[in-house]
Amino acid sequence: MMYYQYIIDYYNEFPFLVRLIWIISGILFSIIVLLTIYLKLVRSFLRRKDKEIAKFKDDYEASLIEYLYSGNEQEELSEVQKSIILKLKEEVPFKSKRKIIISILYNLMNEVSGEMSDSIKILYYETGLIDYAISRLSNKNWYIIAKGIGELTRFKIDETHDKVAKFINHPRSEVRKGTQLYLVNMFRFEGLKFLNTLSAPLSEWHQVQLLETLQKFDDQQICDIKPWLKSTNDTVVSFAIKLAQIYNQFEVKDVLIELLSHKAKEIRVSVIEVLTHLYGVEAKDMLKANFNELSLDEQISFFALLEKLVIPTDEPFVEKHLFHKNFEIQLLALNILKSINIDKYMGLTNLPKDEKSPAMLKLVNTI
Amino acid sequence: MDTSTVNIILQFLHYMFFVYACSAILSYIILSVISGKETIEYLKKNSFVNYKDILSSTMAPSITIIAPAYNESLNVVENVRSLLSNHYVNYSVIIVNDGSKDDSLEKLIEAYDLEKVDYIVNEKIKTKPLRGGVFKSKNPAFEKLMVVDKENGGKADALNTGLNISKTKYVACIDVDCLLLEDALQKMIKPFLEVTDAKVIAAGGVIRIANSCIIRGGKLIDVNLPKNLLVQSQILEYLRAFLLGRMAWSRLNGLLVISGAFGIFDKKIAIEVGGYDTNTVGEDMEIVVRMRRYMEEKNEKYRVSYIPDPLCWTEAPDSYKIFISQRNRWTRGTIETLRKHRKIGFNRNYGSFGLISYPYWLLFERMAPIIETVGILYFVILIILKQVRWEYALSFLVLAYLFSVVFSIVALYSEELTFHQYKKKGTGYKLVLLSALEPFVLHPFILYAAIRGNFDYYFNKKKKWGEMVRKGMSTAEV
């Protein structure tokens, strides 16, 4: 007791700042002790959860595979299937279990097709999983809504169209994108209607996802993309250009040629690339005439176009640019000239050294 | 000097150290809070992202992995196998054999059935000439692989050769001995494709320590905490630096460094700024600072992104000698970069880059070891002069120590609640214990290496890269 009193007295003799620091140190020490104990609990919880997940995953996987293979042609659901649904229905109200079931179902959905895929959908409805996904759409947190939309998309639930479509102008881009993907997954090109009025940018990442979704469908009948090529939203134009390339849209060549004078360089460059793909000979003379006004990237793309669409009368133009300051153009020009008259251009090695770059010389030597 | 002048100087030094320590602590607290917010946001955003489409899409941008190799004969074949096992579709791998004196090239030729091909290099960046030339595999299974054998010019020169040769829009510059997880490329490329209101010029990822982890066939099988105390301490240090520090700087768009072990760059910008600087030992930091400076001067909106997922695993030094050599180099790299780009510092024209990021690095990274050393010397002088007020000194020491322990434990929480890589029983206590020990087993050596780095920078200009002796991750299996 005396010792304790001595410490108190000693402490009270300290200046205020020192006392304050010891108080803070005491708090920090307590925090360390509490955090250490809590860390132990957190880690134990996470380990237990991991084990449980692994166990549930094995159980559910077995049940779901049994479910898929125990169907018969006479009835929509066999007795075995009904009992599995009943069993799963009891598990679905638990969030962690629901999450595991959904992830297994989704993996299975990717691996099967036809009747089996339909059976998964039936199970999704019968177990009540769909109700949980729909209830997520009413959540106030944006990421829960986005998760809900994602789930409905993955399980191809088109009945929820009205409930999902209302998020098309949601303030969070993640929710908007999820909605757009849902619409395209359900209604293919019809689902792309949102592009007509889209003012927000469409990221490259999202464009790839939309294109991949569209390409999953067997029916490759495309809608009219001209309005999107004329959109005031540059990212919509860029997306429509990609559609033109993937779906070989020869009928939009005129609009594409108009886009050669678009204000955005990236769009002009990708238009030249698509015209190369679509054999847009109509663009050749136009670009040739304006060659010096084009940006370097456009010039390179144009030479790539020429490489594909060259005719002998292009020779003087290409020859003029054989020693262009850009290496890629030099290389393309040489390839083009070689394709026109290989004998003539093999002789390039005889030119004086100052008329060509060392790399060029090396290139000609390797022909 | 009379007593009053000495007292004024002493008072000034007292307050200077006090203000510096308080600002450092405050900055760590602020960075932790910001990183917490950013981590939560990142996890929310990625909880429903579908990476599968981008994996298989031919519309996804192509990426070239550039991996310089110098005397990596021990592991090069295994390491290349790991690089070739990525799940991303549109990618290729360029191994730049930077004048290795060992049999790295021969091993690669044999393992991957390589043959020499004619290849014209468009030398946009000046580099050392090719030695053996360019090699490609005769086996279609390895069609993504290209090996370039060149004269030795250092890591930066080798990376520049890779930049010259690659034909893709994006390049991933990595250390050949790093283990990339299979989903690394699709996660790292995401910010480049996702951000629409600014141009993403570079993206960096977390580097994790692979010592004692089980790796088979170029894949990470099991994560273990190494037994070596030095390596353990570095694990804790990396967790703090990546999960708390860089995550916060990413939110502030203030990242000045992307680890040389793994980063993706917009190739056009990297070439426009002249590629990697071959005259610095901190080329990874220097190129990021130069690219940022270039964008600022062009007045274009840009971002340097950061992905916190554990995507890249590397071997950390397990001996103090190699560790000190590595940190010495890091210090010199930081000094060189900050000196070279000193125009940016405190310059309003560079916005937050000049007013926040640069000053932070200067004050709390570049100057920290110097101020700490001066502080220690000053303290020793005070002891000799019997001027120490022990009640203050002890209380501040205890406070600083306890704060560093709390900060480390916060980093552990950040790890546990997000990526939870060290799952084994007992590891948690070891890591907490490490938080308490690290200020004694690691920090003094970091300080020593930093001071040596400063000394070498000013008085031993000939010193370049130290040697990193690899034991090989594949032999580190338990």
PDB file of C-alpha atoms in Angstrom, chain B residues 163 168-171 192 199-203 264-272 291:
ATOM      1  CA  LEU B 163       9.828  -1.181 -73.418  1.00  0.00           C
ATOM      2  CA  THR B 168       1.341  -3.556 -76.371  1.00  0.00           C
ATOM      3  CA  LYS B 169      -0.334  -0.532 -74.861  1.00  0.00           C
ATOM      4  CA  TYR B 170       0.428  -1.619 -71.304  1.00  0.00           C
ATOM      5  CA  VAL B 171       3.560  -3.103 -69.806  1.00  0.00           C
ATOM      6  CA  PHE B 192      -6.630   1.605 -66.492  1.00  0.00           C
ATOM      7  CA  LYS B 199      -5.801   8.937 -67.387  1.00  0.00           C
ATOM      8  CA  VAL B 200      -4.332   6.148 -65.301  1.00  0.00           C
ATOM      9  CA  ILE B 201      -0.607   6.232 -66.014  1.00  0.00           C
ATOM     10  CA  ALA B 202       0.538   3.493 -63.665  1.00  0.00           C
ATOM     11  CA  ALA B 203      -0.755   0.974 -61.156  1.00  0.00           C
ATOM     12  CA  ILE B 264       1.840  -1.809 -64.708  1.00  0.00           C
ATOM     13  CA  PHE B 265       2.492   1.259 -66.823  1.00  0.00           C
ATOM     14  CA  ASP B 266       0.947   3.042 -69.770  1.00  0.00           C
ATOM     15  CA  LYS B 267       3.761   2.337 -72.228  1.00  0.00           C
ATOM     16  CA  LYS B 268       3.234   5.442 -74.344  1.00  0.00           C
ATOM     17  CA  ILE B 269       3.728   7.753 -71.368  1.00  0.00           C
ATOM     18  CA  ALA B 270       6.635   5.677 -70.045  1.00  0.00           C
ATOM     19  CA  ILE B 271       8.391   6.048 -73.397  1.00  0.00           C
ATOM     20  CA  GLU B 272       7.478   9.712 -73.797  1.00  0.00           C
ATOM     21  CA  MET B 291       5.635  10.362 -65.281  1.00  0.00           C
TER      22      MET B 291
END
